[in-house]
Coordinates of C-alpha atoms in Angstrom, one line a residue:
M28 CA 82.1 -88.1 14.3
I29 CA 83.0 -87.4 10.6
S30 CA 79.4 -88.1 9.5
F31 CA 78.1 -85.6 12.4
L32 CA 80.8 -83.0 10.9
K33 CA 79.4 -83.6 7.7
K34 CA 75.9 -83.0 8.8
L35 CA 77.0 -79.7 10.6
F36 CA 78.4 -78.3 7.3
Y37 CA 75.3 -79.1 5.2
S38 CA 72.2 -79.2 7.7
N39 CA 71.4 -75.5 6.9
D40 CA 72.9 -75.6 3.2
T41 CA 71.6 -77.5 0.5
R42 CA 73.6 -76.0 -2.3
S43 CA 76.2 -77.8 -4.3
N44 CA 79.4 -77.0 -5.2
D45 CA 78.5 -75.7 -8.6
D46 CA 75.7 -73.4 -6.9
I47 CA 77.9 -71.9 -4.0
Q48 CA 80.2 -68.8 -4.8
D49 CA 81.8 -66.6 -2.3
P50 CA 82.1 -63.2 -3.4
Q51 CA 85.6 -63.0 -1.4
H52 CA 87.1 -65.0 -4.2
Q53 CA 85.4 -63.6 -7.2
G54 CA 87.3 -61.9 -10.0
G55 CA 89.3 -58.7 -9.8
D56 CA 92.7 -58.3 -8.2
T57 CA 95.4 -60.6 -9.5
M58 CA 96.7 -61.5 -5.9
F59 CA 94.9 -62.8 -2.9
C60 CA 96.4 -64.0 0.0
F61 CA 94.8 -64.5 3.6
Q62 CA 97.2 -66.9 5.3
C63 CA 98.4 -64.9 7.8
E64 CA 96.3 -63.3 11.0
Q65 CA 97.1 -59.7 9.8
T66 CA 95.8 -59.9 6.2
A67 CA 94.1 -56.6 5.1
K68 CA 90.8 -55.9 6.5
G69 CA 90.8 -59.4 8.1
E70 CA 89.6 -60.5 4.6
G71 CA 92.7 -60.8 2.6
C72 CA 95.7 -58.9 0.7
T73 CA 94.8 -58.0 -3.1
K74 CA 97.1 -55.1 -3.6
I75 CA 100.4 -56.1 -1.6
G76 CA 100.8 -58.1 1.5
V77 CA 100.7 -56.7 4.9
C78 CA 103.7 -58.9 5.4
G79 CA 105.7 -56.8 2.7
K80 CA 105.0 -59.5 -0.1
Q81 CA 104.6 -57.9 -3.4
P82 CA 102.0 -59.4 -6.0
D83 CA 104.8 -60.8 -8.4
V84 CA 106.3 -62.8 -5.2
A85 CA 102.7 -63.8 -4.3
A86 CA 101.8 -65.3 -7.5
L87 CA 105.2 -67.1 -7.6
Q88 CA 104.6 -68.5 -4.3
D89 CA 101.0 -69.7 -5.4
L90 CA 102.8 -71.5 -8.7
L91 CA 105.3 -73.1 -6.2
V92 CA 102.8 -74.6 -4.2
Y93 CA 100.8 -75.7 -7.4
A94 CA 104.1 -77.0 -8.6
V95 CA 104.4 -79.1 -5.4
K96 CA 101.0 -80.3 -5.8
G97 CA 102.0 -81.9 -8.9
I98 CA 104.9 -83.5 -7.3
A99 CA 102.7 -84.8 -4.7
Q100 CA 100.4 -86.8 -7.6
V101 CA 103.3 -88.3 -8.5
A102 CA 104.6 -89.2 -5.1
V103 CA 101.3 -90.8 -4.2
E104 CA 101.5 -93.1 -7.2
G105 CA 105.1 -93.8 -6.6
A106 CA 104.2 -94.9 -3.2
R107 CA 101.9 -97.3 -4.8
V108 CA 104.7 -99.1 -6.7
N109 CA 107.2 -98.7 -4.0
V110 CA 109.0 -95.8 -5.6
S111 CA 110.4 -92.6 -3.3
D112 CA 113.4 -90.1 -3.8
P113 CA 114.8 -88.6 -0.4
A114 CA 116.3 -85.7 -2.7
V115 CA 112.8 -85.0 -3.7
D116 CA 111.4 -85.3 -0.5
Q117 CA 113.8 -82.7 1.0
F118 CA 113.4 -80.2 -1.9
T119 CA 109.4 -80.5 -1.5
N120 CA 109.6 -79.7 2.4
E121 CA 111.9 -77.0 1.7
A122 CA 109.8 -75.2 -1.2
I123 CA 106.7 -75.6 0.9
F124 CA 108.5 -74.0 3.9
S125 CA 109.6 -71.1 1.5
T126 CA 106.1 -70.0 1.1
L127 CA 105.2 -69.5 5.0
T128 CA 104.8 -65.9 5.8
N129 CA 107.8 -64.0 6.5
V130 CA 110.4 -66.5 4.9
D131 CA 111.5 -65.7 1.4
F132 CA 110.5 -62.3 -0.5
D133 CA 113.3 -62.8 -3.3
P134 CA 111.3 -63.6 -6.6
A135 CA 114.4 -64.7 -8.4
R136 CA 114.6 -67.7 -5.9
F137 CA 111.1 -68.6 -6.3
V138 CA 111.9 -68.7 -10.1
T139 CA 114.6 -71.1 -9.6
L140 CA 112.1 -73.5 -6.9
V141 CA 109.4 -73.7 -9.6
K142 CA 112.0 -74.6 -12.5
D143 CA 113.6 -77.3 -9.9
A144 CA 110.1 -78.5 -8.8
A145 CA 109.2 -79.5 -12.5
T146 CA 112.7 -81.0 -12.8
H147 CA 112.2 -83.2 -9.8
R148 CA 108.6 -84.0 -10.7
D149 CA 109.6 -85.2 -13.9
A150 CA 112.8 -87.3 -12.8
L151 CA 110.2 -89.0 -10.4
K152 CA 107.7 -89.5 -12.9
A153 CA 110.4 -91.3 -14.8
K154 CA 111.1 -93.7 -12.1
V155 CA 107.4 -94.5 -11.3
K156 CA 107.0 -95.3 -14.8
A157 CA 109.8 -97.5 -15.0
A158 CA 108.4 -99.4 -12.0
G159 CA 105.0 -99.8 -13.7
G160 CA 103.5 -96.9 -12.1
N161 CA 100.6 -94.8 -14.3
V162 CA 101.8 -91.6 -14.7
A163 CA 99.3 -90.6 -17.5
F164 CA 98.1 -87.6 -15.3
A165 CA 95.6 -85.3 -16.9
D166 CA 96.3 -81.3 -17.4
G167 CA 97.3 -80.1 -14.2
P168 CA 100.2 -79.4 -11.7
A169 CA 101.4 -82.8 -12.7
T170 CA 102.0 -81.8 -16.3
F171 CA 102.6 -78.2 -16.6
T172 CA 105.4 -76.7 -17.7
P173 CA 107.0 -73.6 -16.2
A174 CA 107.1 -70.2 -18.5
A175 CA 110.5 -69.4 -19.7
D176 CA 111.2 -66.2 -17.8
Q177 CA 109.9 -64.5 -14.6
A178 CA 107.1 -62.7 -16.0
G179 CA 105.7 -65.5 -17.5
M180 CA 105.7 -67.5 -14.3
V181 CA 104.0 -64.7 -12.6
A182 CA 101.2 -64.9 -15.2
Q183 CA 100.9 -68.7 -14.4
G184 CA 100.8 -68.1 -10.9
E185 CA 98.1 -65.6 -11.2
T186 CA 95.8 -68.3 -12.6
V187 CA 96.4 -71.2 -10.0
G188 CA 96.1 -69.0 -6.8
I189 CA 93.2 -69.5 -4.1
K190 CA 90.7 -67.6 -6.2
A191 CA 91.6 -69.9 -9.3
D192 CA 88.4 -71.8 -9.1
A193 CA 85.2 -69.6 -8.1
T194 CA 82.7 -72.6 -8.1
V195 CA 84.5 -74.6 -5.2
N196 CA 82.3 -74.7 -2.2
P197 CA 83.6 -72.1 0.2
D198 CA 83.8 -74.5 3.2
I199 CA 85.8 -77.1 1.2
L200 CA 88.1 -74.1 -0.1
S201 CA 88.4 -73.3 3.7
L202 CA 89.3 -76.9 4.7
R203 CA 91.6 -77.1 1.9
E204 CA 93.5 -74.1 2.7
L205 CA 93.4 -75.1 6.5
I206 CA 95.4 -78.3 5.3
V207 CA 98.0 -76.3 3.5
Y208 CA 98.7 -73.8 5.8
G209 CA 99.0 -76.7 8.3
I210 CA 101.3 -78.3 5.8
K211 CA 103.3 -75.3 5.9
G212 CA 103.9 -75.2 9.6
L213 CA 104.8 -78.9 9.4
A214 CA 107.2 -78.3 6.6
A215 CA 109.0 -75.7 9.0
Y216 CA 109.4 -78.2 11.8
A217 CA 110.3 -81.0 9.9
D218 CA 112.9 -79.1 8.3
H219 CA 114.5 -78.2 11.3
A220 CA 114.5 -81.8 12.4
R221 CA 116.2 -82.9 9.4
I222 CA 119.0 -80.3 9.9
L223 CA 119.6 -82.0 13.0
G224 CA 119.6 -85.5 11.6
Q225 CA 115.7 -86.5 12.6
Q226 CA 113.5 -87.6 9.9
D227 CA 110.4 -89.9 9.2
D228 CA 109.3 -91.0 5.8
R229 CA 105.7 -90.9 7.2
I230 CA 106.1 -86.9 7.4
S231 CA 106.7 -86.8 3.5
A232 CA 103.6 -89.5 3.0
Y233 CA 101.2 -87.5 4.7
I234 CA 102.3 -84.3 2.8
Y235 CA 102.2 -85.9 -0.5
E236 CA 98.8 -87.6 0.3
A237 CA 97.2 -84.3 1.6
M238 CA 98.7 -81.9 -1.0
A239 CA 97.4 -84.3 -3.7
A240 CA 93.8 -84.6 -2.2
T241 CA 93.3 -80.7 -2.4
L242 CA 92.9 -81.4 -6.2
D243 CA 90.7 -84.2 -5.9
N244 CA 86.9 -82.7 -6.5
S245 CA 85.4 -86.0 -5.6
L246 CA 86.5 -85.7 -1.7
G247 CA 84.1 -84.0 0.8
V248 CA 83.9 -82.8 4.1
D249 CA 84.7 -85.8 6.1
D250 CA 87.6 -86.6 3.9
Y251 CA 89.1 -82.7 4.5
V252 CA 88.2 -82.9 8.0
G253 CA 90.3 -86.1 8.5
L254 CA 93.4 -85.0 6.8
A255 CA 93.3 -81.7 8.8
L256 CA 93.4 -83.6 12.1
K257 CA 95.6 -86.0 10.4
C258 CA 98.1 -83.2 9.7
G259 CA 98.0 -81.9 13.5
E260 CA 98.9 -86.0 14.2
V261 CA 101.7 -85.9 12.0
N262 CA 103.0 -82.5 13.3
M263 CA 103.3 -83.9 16.5
R264 CA 106.0 -86.5 15.5
A265 CA 107.6 -83.7 13.6
M266 CA 107.6 -81.8 17.0
E267 CA 108.9 -84.7 18.6
L268 CA 111.8 -85.3 16.2
L269 CA 112.8 -81.5 16.3
D270 CA 112.8 -81.8 20.2
A271 CA 115.0 -84.9 20.1
G272 CA 117.3 -83.1 17.5
N273 CA 117.7 -79.9 19.9
T274 CA 117.5 -82.1 23.1
G275 CA 120.2 -84.7 21.8
T276 CA 122.4 -82.1 20.5
Y277 CA 122.5 -79.4 22.6
G278 CA 121.1 -80.9 26.1
H279 CA 117.8 -80.4 27.7
P280 CA 117.1 -76.9 28.6
V281 CA 117.9 -75.5 32.1
P282 CA 116.7 -72.4 33.8
T283 CA 119.0 -69.7 33.1
P284 CA 118.9 -66.1 33.8
V285 CA 119.5 -64.0 30.6
P286 CA 120.6 -60.7 30.4
L287 CA 118.5 -58.2 28.5
G288 CA 121.3 -55.3 28.6
A289 CA 124.4 -55.0 26.4
K290 CA 127.8 -55.9 27.2
K291 CA 130.9 -53.1 25.7
G292 CA 132.3 -54.7 22.7
K293 CA 131.3 -55.8 19.0
A294 CA 128.1 -57.6 18.4
I295 CA 126.3 -60.0 16.2
L296 CA 122.3 -60.4 16.7
V297 CA 120.9 -63.9 15.7
S298 CA 117.0 -64.0 14.8
G299 CA 115.0 -66.5 13.7
H300 CA 114.7 -70.2 14.9
D301 CA 117.5 -72.4 13.9
L302 CA 119.7 -73.7 16.6
K303 CA 122.4 -75.2 14.3
D304 CA 123.0 -71.9 12.6
L305 CA 123.3 -70.3 16.2
E306 CA 125.9 -72.9 17.1
D307 CA 128.0 -72.5 13.8
I308 CA 128.1 -68.8 14.4
L309 CA 129.2 -69.3 18.2
K310 CA 132.0 -71.4 16.8
Q311 CA 132.9 -69.2 14.0
T312 CA 133.0 -65.8 16.3
E313 CA 135.0 -67.7 19.4
G314 CA 138.1 -65.7 20.1
K315 CA 137.3 -62.6 17.6
G316 CA 136.0 -60.5 20.3
I317 CA 132.6 -60.5 19.3
N318 CA 129.6 -60.8 21.7
V319 CA 126.4 -63.0 20.1
Y320 CA 123.0 -61.9 21.0
T321 CA 119.7 -63.3 20.4
H322 CA 116.7 -62.1 19.0
G323 CA 113.1 -63.0 19.0
E324 CA 112.5 -66.8 19.1
M325 CA 115.9 -67.5 19.8
L326 CA 115.7 -66.2 23.3
P327 CA 115.3 -69.8 24.6
C328 CA 118.5 -70.9 23.0
H329 CA 120.3 -69.4 26.2
G330 CA 119.0 -72.6 28.1
Y331 CA 120.6 -75.4 26.3
P332 CA 123.8 -76.6 27.8
E333 CA 125.8 -77.0 24.7
L334 CA 125.0 -73.4 23.6
K335 CA 125.4 -71.4 26.9
K336 CA 128.8 -73.1 27.2
Y337 CA 130.5 -70.4 25.1
G338 CA 131.7 -67.7 26.7
H339 CA 130.8 -65.0 24.3
F340 CA 127.1 -66.0 24.3
Y341 CA 126.1 -63.0 26.0
G342 CA 122.2 -62.1 26.3
H343 CA 119.1 -61.2 24.5
Y344 CA 118.4 -58.2 22.6
G345 CA 115.1 -56.6 21.3
T346 CA 111.9 -58.3 21.5
A347 CA 109.3 -59.7 18.7
W348 CA 109.7 -60.0 15.1
Q349 CA 107.3 -57.1 14.3
N350 CA 109.5 -54.6 16.3
Q351 CA 112.5 -55.6 14.1
A352 CA 113.0 -52.5 11.9
K353 CA 113.2 -50.1 14.6
E354 CA 115.5 -52.7 16.8
F355 CA 117.9 -53.6 13.9
D356 CA 118.2 -49.8 13.3
A357 CA 119.7 -49.4 16.8
F358 CA 121.9 -52.5 16.8
P359 CA 125.3 -51.6 16.6
G360 CA 126.6 -54.9 14.7
A361 CA 125.5 -57.5 12.2
I362 CA 122.2 -59.3 12.0
V363 CA 121.6 -63.0 10.8
M364 CA 118.0 -64.0 10.0
T365 CA 118.1 -68.0 10.5
T366 CA 114.5 -68.8 9.5
N367 CA 111.4 -66.8 9.0
C368 CA 110.5 -63.5 10.4
I369 CA 112.1 -61.0 8.2
Q370 CA 110.7 -57.8 7.6
K371 CA 111.6 -55.2 4.8
P372 CA 115.0 -54.0 5.9
R373 CA 115.2 -50.3 6.2
E374 CA 118.0 -48.7 4.1
S375 CA 120.0 -47.6 7.1
Y376 CA 120.8 -51.2 8.2
Q377 CA 120.2 -53.3 5.0
G378 CA 124.0 -53.4 4.7
N379 CA 124.1 -55.1 8.2
I380 CA 121.6 -58.0 7.8
F381 CA 122.3 -61.3 6.3
T382 CA 120.1 -64.3 5.6
T383 CA 120.6 -67.9 5.2
G384 CA 118.8 -71.0 5.0
L385 CA 115.5 -70.6 3.2
V386 CA 115.3 -67.0 4.1
G387 CA 115.5 -64.2 1.5
W388 CA 115.1 -60.7 0.7
P389 CA 116.0 -58.8 -2.5
G390 CA 119.4 -57.0 -2.2
V391 CA 120.3 -58.6 1.1
T392 CA 123.3 -60.7 1.1
H393 CA 122.5 -64.4 1.7
I394 CA 124.9 -66.8 3.3
V395 CA 124.5 -70.2 1.4
D396 CA 127.4 -72.4 2.7
K397 CA 127.1 -71.8 6.3
D398 CA 130.5 -69.8 6.2
F399 CA 129.1 -66.8 8.3
T400 CA 132.5 -64.8 7.7
P401 CA 130.7 -62.0 5.6
A402 CA 128.5 -61.1 8.8
I403 CA 131.4 -61.5 11.1
N404 CA 133.5 -59.3 9.1
R405 CA 130.8 -56.7 9.2
S406 CA 130.3 -57.0 13.0
L407 CA 134.0 -56.2 13.2
E408 CA 133.7 -53.2 11.2
L409 CA 130.6 -51.8 13.1
P410 CA 131.3 -50.1 16.4
G411 CA 129.6 -52.5 18.6
F412 CA 128.4 -51.4 22.1
P413 CA 130.5 -48.5 23.6
E414 CA 129.9 -49.5 27.1
D415 CA 128.3 -51.6 29.2
T416 CA 124.5 -51.4 29.7
P417 CA 122.6 -52.7 32.5
G418 CA 119.3 -54.3 31.9
K419 CA 117.0 -56.7 33.2
Q420 CA 117.1 -60.3 33.5
V421 CA 114.7 -63.0 32.0
M422 CA 114.4 -66.5 32.8
V423 CA 114.2 -69.1 30.2
G424 CA 114.7 -73.1 30.2
F425 CA 111.6 -74.5 31.6
A426 CA 111.2 -76.8 29.1
R427 CA 109.4 -80.2 29.9
N428 CA 112.6 -81.8 31.6
A429 CA 112.8 -78.8 34.0
V430 CA 109.1 -78.7 34.7
M431 CA 108.8 -82.4 35.7
G432 CA 112.0 -82.2 37.3
V433 CA 109.8 -80.5 40.1
A434 CA 106.7 -82.1 39.5
P435 CA 106.2 -83.6 42.8
T436 CA 106.6 -79.8 44.4
V437 CA 103.9 -78.9 41.5
I438 CA 101.7 -81.8 42.2
E439 CA 101.8 -80.9 46.1
A440 CA 101.0 -77.3 45.4
V441 CA 97.9 -78.0 43.4
K442 CA 96.8 -80.4 46.0
N443 CA 97.3 -78.0 49.1
K444 CA 95.3 -75.2 46.9
A445 CA 98.6 -73.1 46.5
I446 CA 98.6 -73.2 42.8
R447 CA 94.9 -72.7 41.8
H448 CA 95.2 -72.9 38.3
F449 CA 97.6 -73.0 34.9
F450 CA 97.6 -70.7 31.9
L451 CA 99.4 -71.4 28.8
V452 CA 99.5 -67.8 27.4
G453 CA 101.5 -67.8 24.1
G454 CA 101.8 -68.1 20.1
C455 CA 102.8 -65.7 18.0
D456 CA 103.4 -61.9 18.5
G457 CA 102.2 -59.4 15.9
A458 CA 101.8 -55.7 15.0
K459 CA 97.6 -55.8 14.7
P460 CA 95.8 -53.9 17.2
G461 CA 94.4 -56.2 20.0
R462 CA 97.4 -57.9 21.3
D463 CA 97.4 -55.8 24.4
Y464 CA 95.0 -58.1 25.7
Y465 CA 97.6 -60.4 26.3
T466 CA 99.6 -58.2 28.5
E467 CA 96.7 -57.0 30.5
L468 CA 95.3 -60.9 31.2
V469 CA 99.0 -62.0 32.3
E470 CA 98.9 -58.6 34.7
K471 CA 95.6 -59.6 36.0
I472 CA 96.0 -63.5 36.5
P473 CA 95.7 -64.0 40.2
Q474 CA 98.8 -64.6 42.3
D475 CA 97.7 -68.3 43.1
C476 CA 98.2 -69.0 39.1
V477 CA 101.2 -70.3 37.2
V478 CA 101.8 -68.9 33.7
L479 CA 103.5 -71.0 31.2
T480 CA 104.5 -69.6 27.9
L481 CA 106.0 -70.1 24.5
A482 CA 106.9 -68.5 21.1
C483 CA 107.2 -64.8 20.5
G484 CA 103.8 -64.2 22.0
K485 CA 105.4 -64.0 25.2
F486 CA 107.3 -60.7 24.3
R487 CA 103.9 -58.8 25.2
F488 CA 104.8 -59.9 29.1
F489 CA 108.2 -61.9 29.0
D490 CA 110.0 -59.4 31.3
K491 CA 107.5 -58.9 33.8
D492 CA 108.3 -59.9 37.5
L493 CA 105.4 -62.1 38.7
G494 CA 107.0 -63.4 41.4
D495 CA 106.7 -67.4 42.5
I496 CA 104.6 -69.9 44.5
G497 CA 106.8 -71.8 47.1
G498 CA 109.7 -71.4 45.1
I499 CA 108.2 -72.2 41.8
P500 CA 108.5 -69.2 39.4
R501 CA 104.9 -67.8 38.3
L502 CA 106.0 -67.2 34.8
L503 CA 107.7 -70.2 33.1
D504 CA 109.2 -69.8 29.6
V505 CA 108.9 -73.3 28.0
G506 CA 110.8 -72.1 24.8
Q507 CA 110.1 -71.5 21.0
C508 CA 106.7 -72.4 19.1
N509 CA 108.2 -75.7 18.5
D510 CA 108.0 -76.2 21.8
A511 CA 104.6 -76.7 22.3
Y512 CA 105.5 -80.3 22.3
S513 CA 107.2 -79.8 25.8
A514 CA 104.1 -78.0 27.0
I515 CA 101.9 -80.8 25.6
Q516 CA 104.1 -83.4 27.5
I517 CA 104.0 -81.3 30.7
A518 CA 100.3 -81.1 30.3
V519 CA 100.2 -85.2 29.7
A520 CA 102.3 -85.9 32.6
L521 CA 100.4 -83.6 34.9
A522 CA 97.0 -85.5 34.0
G523 CA 98.6 -88.8 34.6
A524 CA 99.6 -87.6 38.0
F525 CA 96.0 -86.6 38.7
D526 CA 94.7 -89.5 36.9
C527 CA 92.5 -87.3 34.8
G528 CA 92.4 -86.2 31.3
V529 CA 94.2 -83.2 30.0
N530 CA 90.9 -81.1 29.8
D531 CA 90.0 -82.1 33.3
L532 CA 93.3 -80.4 34.5
P533 CA 93.1 -76.8 36.0
L534 CA 94.6 -75.6 32.8
S535 CA 93.4 -72.9 30.2
M536 CA 95.0 -72.3 26.9
I537 CA 94.9 -68.9 25.7
L538 CA 96.8 -68.5 22.3
S539 CA 98.0 -65.9 20.0
W540 CA 98.3 -66.6 16.3
Y541 CA 100.1 -65.1 13.3
E542 CA 101.2 -67.4 10.7
Q543 CA 101.1 -71.4 9.6
K544 CA 103.1 -72.8 12.3
A545 CA 100.7 -71.6 14.9
C546 CA 98.0 -73.2 12.5
V547 CA 99.6 -76.5 12.7
I548 CA 100.0 -76.2 16.4
L549 CA 96.2 -75.9 16.6
L550 CA 95.5 -78.6 14.6
S551 CA 97.7 -80.7 17.0
L552 CA 95.9 -79.8 19.9
L553 CA 92.6 -80.4 18.2
H554 CA 94.1 -84.3 17.1
L555 CA 94.7 -84.5 20.8
G556 CA 91.2 -83.6 21.6
I557 CA 92.2 -80.5 23.7
R558 CA 89.1 -78.1 24.4
N559 CA 88.2 -74.7 25.5
I560 CA 91.0 -73.0 23.8
R561 CA 90.9 -69.4 23.3
L562 CA 92.4 -67.9 20.1
G563 CA 93.1 -64.3 19.1
P564 CA 93.4 -61.4 18.8
S565 CA 91.1 -62.2 15.6
L566 CA 90.2 -65.5 13.9
P567 CA 91.8 -66.7 10.6
A568 CA 89.9 -65.5 7.7
F569 CA 90.2 -68.5 5.7
I570 CA 87.9 -70.1 8.4
T571 CA 84.1 -69.9 6.8
P572 CA 81.3 -69.6 9.3
N573 CA 80.4 -73.4 8.8
V574 CA 83.9 -74.6 9.5
L575 CA 84.2 -72.2 12.6
D576 CA 80.7 -73.6 14.0
V577 CA 82.5 -77.0 13.7
L578 CA 85.1 -76.1 15.5
V579 CA 82.9 -74.6 18.2
K580 CA 80.9 -77.3 18.7
N581 CA 83.5 -80.4 18.7
F582 CA 86.3 -78.5 20.4
N583 CA 84.7 -75.3 22.0
I584 CA 87.1 -72.9 20.3
M585 CA 86.5 -69.6 21.3
P586 CA 87.9 -66.0 20.3
I587 CA 89.1 -64.1 23.0
G588 CA 86.9 -61.4 25.0
T589 CA 88.1 -59.1 27.3
P590 CA 90.8 -60.0 29.9
D591 CA 88.3 -59.6 32.9
E592 CA 85.6 -61.5 31.3
D593 CA 87.6 -64.3 30.3
L594 CA 89.1 -64.6 33.7
K595 CA 85.8 -64.4 35.4
A596 CA 84.7 -67.3 32.9
I597 CA 87.8 -69.5 33.7
L598 CA 87.9 -68.9 37.3
G599 CA 84.5 -68.1 38.4

């Protein structure tokens, strides 16, 4: 297959790396970022990030990624002489996660991270050298010295970003960036798993191998395609570990109704993805007269038995991340951001919002030690909800254990034609036009079809009553984005029951993407050989036409069309 991919890339292009230059990557602006779906003009942010990222932060993030590649070079040599350091592994993972979209916007914290990267690298280098390893690296990230101050580091970062080498074949660059963005998503899931005590050294080994490989000009298309698919494979392990951490700590999710209204009283809102932070907040608010609400991707937490047991864990407030400015402005309590998804806070609520973990925004109070007293005290100072506000309820908790618990009913419904088709409609939500497609699609999916959903893409339709088929709800919320693992396990189990491959099931995947966790989930699906995925609302700007051609020819990935066109193509 690899030779076939290589042929596809170069069959119509005989230019060398030195001959090919992509105008998109030439000269001019000091900032260039195209890692998210909403990137400016569908090409790249060059003045300020659509996410709110300032040019200095963009440069510092580029420098941190560069510094991590230096650690990777040393770690690869360390593996050759049986030298490793768990502290370096953890730092590397957290540093990469910090550069994922909508995580950390605080330049001061990136200055510290870059300095720490050099310190970790040099300490590891000394250990590797003592063990007989070769640490005589040429100029590059394994040897660079961070500037003395922030301005100097910003200047350094402007020289090592995506546009740093204009002579690189754009297809090679595309694959390198795909790998880096996949690793950012992988680092997020591995970090969540580590917090819950689940680790696997093979994840760090892959990160080092792949990050170092992005510096190797001797590698070609076949090498990078292999590394990209391996990223998907390793991510399956990371999501498996996270699933084990979540379910082992909090129990398997069970179908649970979640109120969308409000309860009279003081309130605290928890957003992001981190279940451990939510548990800490629930414990620390117990008996204080504060009701705890979830926001965004925290909605599925209501299905976990060990979290839902708290009587003051009330309901869900708001929708997806991109609506937070309006929603947070109206929330009458404190807000805690546990992982990525933060946007620039409005002045009206900046004093009410708190960050923890790797999340950061300049001027926002950061909780370092998981003592959420500042957020709790602020909740007690704020008015809270003046009265009960009735609202709809939504159902969560349809992870693999719950769905497979009724597998015989599902299988029988498929066999007797009561269920004609399954649609997995989910992924990231976002503000860019075109995402109404997903709402319209779900509304038009026929009554004899079931919709599985996960991640914040569900907020386009999560509160719609689609009814049921023989007692099986037509809308099944599988969970957070990382619960793609659960969705995959459901598909694999169904394929086993019908004695066929996953691609032969009456199942269609229609996905939305925004940031890098979506990238690595896509790589996991490709690693598993899943075909016929529809992706939208737009295709990644970092994917060149040649790379896209490979994806189309080998996996039949396609952009979304209109809901009517896609439903006709899928169902006939």
